[in-house]
Amino acid sequence: MRPGRADRGAAVGSARRKRTPRMPSPTRLLLWHDNAAPYLDAIAAAGLSERVRAEALPRKESPSAGQMAGTEALLGWGVPAGLLPRMPRLRWAQSLTAGVEGWLALPDLPPGLTLTCARGTHGESMPENILGALFHIAKPYAAIAEAQKSSRWARQVAMPLNGKVLGILGLGAIGQEVARLAMALRMEVIGTRRDPAPLPGVEVLPPDRTDEVLARADFVVLLLPSTAETEDFMDAARLARMKPGAWLLNFGRGNAIVDADLVAAVTRKRIAGAVLDVFREEPLPASHPFWTTPGILVVPHMGGMHPDRDKVVARLFVDNLARFLDGQPLRQVVDRGRGY
């Protein structure tokens, strides 16, 4: 017998009740980076591929109208002014760098956008490179290599680092690792940080006691963020508080130093010299006096670089991505008030 209308209605109602609930649409993610592969691999390894619709875009290209309209999360070095207001669904941006002054300088940075930085991802390379700079200063291998070019036997005496005082302005994650490595060389470490909580083996002072660090240190390492307070931080007055034989190493931000004041201090032997990894303008112009001032070593922003840096940043990013998808607090959220 053919089923009656009531039977057919019951069957249809039962089918409707058994329908599988619709899955939420994947979150649209834009990887605005020339090397997206490590991030896509990390997303897959974390089992998040089905929860996101990831699109890779080279830095030289601009997002399409569809990408601007639909993107909810963004990974990138930075964005030009005028772009973010055209991305109405964007809720989170992950910077590829620890410094975010370029992001914060945007005149149209949406107030509700969560911005996270790559703070901590330089920990595998920068402390070693800072240590390398200390060895470059103290151990005369560069001069020995130069003498070898002319087959010249030139005896050298290396400066011991043991017993020297290392001053670190900015005892964050990088500064603390530098301190640990320096103490293994039996150096005395003193430094400043906003939260002067104790650190094993390190004399920690608040920023308002910076002058004490400058007066005692044989080597001063700048690891300061870029804020209104750190702009032109090392000027003629602070350079004059350093020991005459001390060295300044800047691996933080280029605008923390008054360039002309440093050139004058080194030229007049007010301090012994400087190793600079960061600059106000990069690449450093060929006409800049840093290139030709004896006692100043120009390092082309090598400090935080790592052969597999994208894999390191991808670990932080994919952790944050999982948190973002689950509605959990993100790591390394930028405090706009502090500037980092």
Coordinates of C-alpha atoms in Angstrom, one line a residue:
M1 CA 0.0 0.0 0.0
R2 CA 1.1 3.5 -0.7
P3 CA 1.8 5.6 2.4
G4 CA -0.8 8.2 3.3
R5 CA -0.3 11.9 3.6
A6 CA 0.1 11.7 7.3
D7 CA 2.7 8.9 7.0
R8 CA 4.7 10.9 4.4
G9 CA 4.6 14.0 6.7
A10 CA 5.9 12.0 9.6
A11 CA 8.7 10.6 7.5
V12 CA 9.7 14.0 6.3
G13 CA 9.6 15.4 9.8
S14 CA 11.8 12.6 11.0
A15 CA 14.3 13.2 8.2
R16 CA 14.5 16.9 9.1
R17 CA 15.2 16.0 12.8
K18 CA 18.0 13.7 11.7
R19 CA 19.8 16.2 9.6
T20 CA 23.4 16.8 10.6
P21 CA 24.0 20.3 12.1
R22 CA 25.7 22.7 9.8
M23 CA 29.4 23.1 10.6
P24 CA 30.6 26.7 11.2
S25 CA 32.3 28.3 8.2
P26 CA 36.2 28.2 8.4
T27 CA 37.8 31.3 9.7
R28 CA 39.4 33.3 6.9
L29 CA 43.1 33.8 7.5
L30 CA 45.5 35.9 5.3
L31 CA 49.2 35.1 5.4
W32 CA 50.7 38.2 3.9
H33 CA 54.2 37.0 3.7
D34 CA 56.6 35.8 1.0
N35 CA 57.3 32.5 2.9
A36 CA 54.0 31.2 3.9
A37 CA 55.0 27.5 3.8
P38 CA 56.2 27.2 7.4
Y39 CA 53.0 28.7 8.7
L40 CA 50.8 26.4 6.5
D41 CA 52.8 23.4 7.7
A42 CA 52.4 24.5 11.3
I43 CA 48.6 24.9 10.9
A44 CA 48.4 21.4 9.4
A45 CA 50.6 19.9 12.1
A46 CA 48.3 21.4 14.8
G47 CA 45.2 19.9 13.2
L48 CA 43.7 23.3 12.4
S49 CA 43.5 23.1 8.6
E50 CA 39.8 22.3 8.5
R51 CA 39.0 25.2 10.8
V52 CA 40.6 27.9 8.7
R53 CA 40.6 29.0 5.1
A54 CA 44.2 30.1 4.8
E55 CA 45.3 32.3 1.8
A56 CA 48.9 33.2 1.1
L57 CA 49.7 36.5 -0.4
P58 CA 53.2 37.8 -1.4
R59 CA 54.2 41.1 0.3
K60 CA 54.4 43.0 -3.0
E61 CA 50.8 42.2 -3.8
S62 CA 47.8 43.9 -2.3
P63 CA 44.8 42.0 -0.8
S64 CA 41.9 41.6 -3.2
A65 CA 38.5 43.1 -2.5
G66 CA 37.3 39.7 -1.4
Q67 CA 40.2 39.2 0.9
M68 CA 39.7 42.6 2.5
A69 CA 36.0 41.9 3.0
G70 CA 36.3 38.5 4.4
T71 CA 39.7 38.2 6.3
E72 CA 39.3 37.7 10.1
A73 CA 42.9 37.1 11.0
L74 CA 46.1 38.4 9.5
L75 CA 49.8 37.6 9.7
G76 CA 52.2 40.1 8.3
W77 CA 55.2 42.4 8.7
G78 CA 52.9 45.5 8.6
V79 CA 50.2 47.2 6.6
P80 CA 49.9 50.5 4.8
A81 CA 47.7 53.2 6.1
G82 CA 44.2 53.0 4.7
L83 CA 44.0 49.2 4.5
L84 CA 42.7 48.1 7.9
P85 CA 39.5 50.2 7.9
R86 CA 38.6 48.4 4.7
M87 CA 38.8 45.0 6.5
P88 CA 35.5 45.0 8.5
R89 CA 35.8 41.4 9.7
L90 CA 39.4 41.6 10.9
R91 CA 39.7 40.9 14.6
W92 CA 43.3 39.9 15.1
A93 CA 46.7 40.7 13.5
Q94 CA 49.9 38.9 14.2
S95 CA 53.0 40.9 13.6
L96 CA 56.1 39.0 12.3
T97 CA 58.4 41.2 14.4
A98 CA 58.8 42.0 18.1
G99 CA 58.8 45.7 17.4
V100 CA 55.4 47.1 16.4
E101 CA 56.1 50.8 16.1
G102 CA 55.1 50.7 12.5
W103 CA 51.7 49.2 13.4
L104 CA 51.1 51.7 16.2
A105 CA 52.0 54.6 14.0
L106 CA 49.1 53.9 11.7
P107 CA 46.6 56.8 11.9
D108 CA 43.7 54.4 11.3
L109 CA 44.6 51.4 13.5
P110 CA 41.2 50.1 14.6
P111 CA 40.8 50.5 18.4
G112 CA 39.1 47.1 18.7
L113 CA 41.8 45.1 16.7
T114 CA 43.9 42.7 18.8
L115 CA 47.5 43.1 17.8
T116 CA 50.1 40.5 18.9
C117 CA 53.8 40.6 18.3
A118 CA 56.6 38.1 17.8
R119 CA 58.2 38.9 21.2
G120 CA 60.4 36.1 22.4
T121 CA 61.0 34.5 18.9
H122 CA 64.5 36.1 18.8
G123 CA 65.6 34.1 21.8
E124 CA 67.3 31.4 19.8
S125 CA 69.7 33.8 17.9
M126 CA 70.0 37.3 19.4
P127 CA 71.6 36.3 22.7
E128 CA 74.3 34.4 20.8
N129 CA 74.9 37.3 18.4
I130 CA 75.2 39.7 21.4
L131 CA 77.8 37.3 22.9
G132 CA 79.5 37.2 19.6
A133 CA 79.8 41.0 19.6
L134 CA 81.3 40.9 23.1
F135 CA 83.9 38.4 21.9
H136 CA 84.6 40.5 18.8
I137 CA 85.4 43.4 21.1
A138 CA 87.5 41.5 23.6
K139 CA 89.3 38.9 21.4
P140 CA 91.5 40.3 18.6
Y141 CA 90.6 37.6 15.9
A142 CA 89.6 40.3 13.4
A143 CA 93.0 42.0 13.7
I144 CA 94.8 38.6 13.5
A145 CA 92.9 37.7 10.3
E146 CA 93.8 41.0 8.8
A147 CA 97.5 40.5 9.7
Q148 CA 97.4 37.0 8.1
K149 CA 96.6 38.6 4.7
S150 CA 100.2 40.0 4.6
S151 CA 101.8 37.0 6.4
R152 CA 102.5 39.2 9.3
W153 CA 103.2 37.7 12.8
A154 CA 101.5 40.2 15.0
R155 CA 101.2 39.2 18.7
Q156 CA 97.9 40.2 20.3
V157 CA 96.7 40.2 23.9
A158 CA 93.0 39.3 24.4
M159 CA 90.9 41.1 26.9
P160 CA 89.3 38.7 29.5
L161 CA 85.6 38.9 29.9
N162 CA 85.8 37.2 33.3
G163 CA 85.2 39.8 35.9
K164 CA 84.0 42.5 33.6
V165 CA 80.6 44.2 34.3
L166 CA 77.9 43.8 31.7
G167 CA 75.1 46.3 31.9
I168 CA 71.8 45.4 30.2
L169 CA 69.2 48.1 29.7
G170 CA 66.0 46.1 29.1
L171 CA 66.1 42.8 31.1
G172 CA 63.3 41.1 29.1
A173 CA 63.4 37.6 27.7
I174 CA 66.4 38.4 25.5
G175 CA 68.2 40.3 28.2
Q176 CA 67.7 37.6 30.7
E177 CA 69.2 35.0 28.4
V178 CA 72.2 37.3 27.6
A179 CA 72.7 37.6 31.4
R180 CA 72.6 33.8 31.8
L181 CA 75.3 33.3 29.1
A182 CA 77.4 36.2 30.5
M183 CA 77.4 34.8 34.0
A184 CA 78.6 31.5 32.6
L185 CA 81.6 33.5 31.5
R186 CA 81.9 34.8 35.1
M187 CA 80.9 38.3 34.1
E188 CA 79.1 40.5 36.7
V189 CA 75.6 41.5 35.3
I190 CA 73.6 44.5 36.3
G191 CA 70.6 45.8 34.5
T192 CA 67.3 47.6 34.4
R193 CA 63.7 46.6 33.8
R194 CA 60.3 48.1 34.4
D195 CA 59.4 45.4 36.9
P196 CA 62.5 45.2 39.1
A197 CA 61.7 41.7 40.3
P198 CA 64.8 39.7 41.4
L199 CA 66.6 37.6 38.9
P200 CA 69.1 34.9 40.0
G201 CA 72.7 36.3 39.9
V202 CA 71.6 39.6 38.4
E203 CA 71.5 43.0 40.1
V204 CA 68.1 44.3 38.9
L205 CA 67.4 48.1 39.1
P206 CA 64.4 50.2 38.0
P207 CA 64.8 52.4 34.9
D208 CA 65.3 55.5 37.0
R209 CA 68.6 54.1 38.2
T210 CA 70.0 53.7 34.7
D211 CA 72.9 56.1 35.5
E212 CA 74.2 53.6 38.0
V213 CA 74.4 50.9 35.3
L214 CA 76.1 53.3 32.9
A215 CA 78.7 54.3 35.5
R216 CA 79.6 50.7 36.4
A217 CA 79.4 48.7 33.2
D218 CA 82.3 47.9 30.9
F219 CA 79.8 46.9 28.2
V220 CA 76.3 48.4 28.0
V221 CA 73.7 46.5 25.9
L222 CA 70.6 48.3 24.8
L223 CA 67.6 46.1 24.5
L224 CA 65.0 48.8 24.9
P225 CA 61.6 48.9 23.1
S226 CA 60.6 51.8 21.0
T227 CA 58.5 54.1 23.1
A228 CA 58.3 57.8 23.8
E229 CA 60.5 57.3 26.8
T230 CA 63.3 55.5 24.9
E231 CA 63.4 57.9 21.9
D232 CA 67.0 59.5 21.9
F233 CA 67.7 57.7 25.2
M234 CA 71.4 57.5 24.7
D235 CA 72.3 61.2 24.2
A236 CA 75.4 63.1 25.0
A237 CA 74.6 63.3 28.7
R238 CA 74.1 59.6 29.2
L239 CA 77.1 58.7 27.0
A240 CA 79.2 61.0 29.3
R241 CA 78.1 58.9 32.3
M242 CA 79.7 55.7 30.8
K243 CA 83.3 54.6 31.6
P244 CA 85.9 56.0 29.2
G245 CA 86.8 52.5 28.3
A246 CA 83.3 51.1 28.0
W247 CA 81.5 49.9 24.8
L248 CA 77.9 50.4 23.8
L249 CA 76.1 47.6 22.0
N250 CA 72.6 48.4 20.5
F251 CA 70.5 45.4 19.6
G252 CA 67.2 47.1 20.5
R253 CA 65.9 50.0 18.5
G254 CA 67.8 52.4 16.3
N255 CA 66.0 55.5 17.6
A256 CA 67.3 54.9 21.1
I257 CA 70.6 56.6 20.2
V258 CA 71.3 60.2 19.1
D259 CA 73.6 59.3 16.2
A260 CA 75.6 62.5 16.2
D261 CA 76.2 62.3 20.0
L262 CA 77.5 58.7 19.6
V263 CA 79.9 59.7 16.8
A264 CA 81.2 62.5 18.9
A265 CA 81.7 60.3 22.0
V266 CA 83.6 57.7 20.1
T267 CA 85.7 60.1 18.1
R268 CA 86.7 62.0 21.2
K269 CA 87.5 58.8 23.0
R270 CA 84.8 59.5 25.6
I271 CA 83.8 55.8 25.2
A272 CA 85.8 53.1 23.6
G273 CA 83.4 52.2 20.8
A274 CA 80.1 50.8 19.8
V275 CA 78.6 47.8 18.0
L276 CA 75.3 48.7 16.3
D277 CA 72.8 46.2 14.9
V278 CA 69.8 48.6 14.5
F279 CA 69.5 52.0 13.0
R280 CA 67.0 54.9 12.5
E281 CA 67.1 54.2 8.8
E282 CA 67.7 50.8 7.2
P283 CA 69.6 50.1 5.1
L284 CA 72.0 52.5 6.7
P285 CA 72.7 55.2 4.0
A286 CA 76.3 55.0 2.6
S287 CA 76.9 58.7 3.6
H288 CA 76.2 58.0 7.3
P289 CA 79.2 58.7 9.5
F290 CA 78.7 55.4 11.4
W291 CA 80.4 53.7 8.4
T292 CA 83.6 55.6 8.6
T293 CA 84.0 56.3 12.4
P294 CA 86.8 54.2 13.8
G295 CA 85.5 52.3 16.8
I296 CA 82.0 51.9 15.5
L297 CA 81.0 48.5 14.0
V298 CA 78.0 48.5 11.7
V299 CA 76.1 45.2 11.8
P300 CA 73.4 45.0 9.1
H301 CA 70.5 44.1 11.5
M302 CA 71.7 40.5 12.0
G303 CA 70.9 40.2 15.7
G304 CA 67.5 38.5 15.6
M305 CA 67.9 36.6 12.3
H306 CA 67.8 32.8 12.2
P307 CA 68.0 30.4 9.3
D308 CA 64.7 28.9 10.3
R309 CA 63.2 32.0 11.9
D310 CA 59.8 31.5 10.2
K311 CA 59.5 28.1 11.8
V312 CA 60.2 29.7 15.2
V313 CA 57.6 32.4 14.6
A314 CA 55.2 29.8 13.3
R315 CA 55.2 28.0 16.6
L316 CA 54.0 31.2 18.3
F317 CA 51.5 32.0 15.6
V318 CA 49.9 28.6 15.5
D319 CA 49.5 28.6 19.3
N320 CA 47.8 32.0 19.0
L321 CA 45.7 30.8 16.1
A322 CA 44.3 27.8 18.2
R323 CA 43.6 30.3 21.0
F324 CA 41.9 32.7 18.6
L325 CA 39.7 29.9 17.2
D326 CA 38.7 28.7 20.7
G327 CA 38.1 32.2 22.1
Q328 CA 41.0 32.0 24.5
P329 CA 43.4 34.8 25.5
L330 CA 46.3 35.3 23.0
R331 CA 50.0 35.4 23.8
Q332 CA 52.2 38.5 23.3
V333 CA 49.3 40.9 23.0
V334 CA 50.6 44.5 22.4
D335 CA 49.9 47.0 25.1
R336 CA 49.2 50.1 23.0
G337 CA 49.7 52.4 26.0
R338 CA 53.3 51.1 26.6
G339 CA 54.0 50.8 22.9
Y340 CA 55.1 47.1 22.9

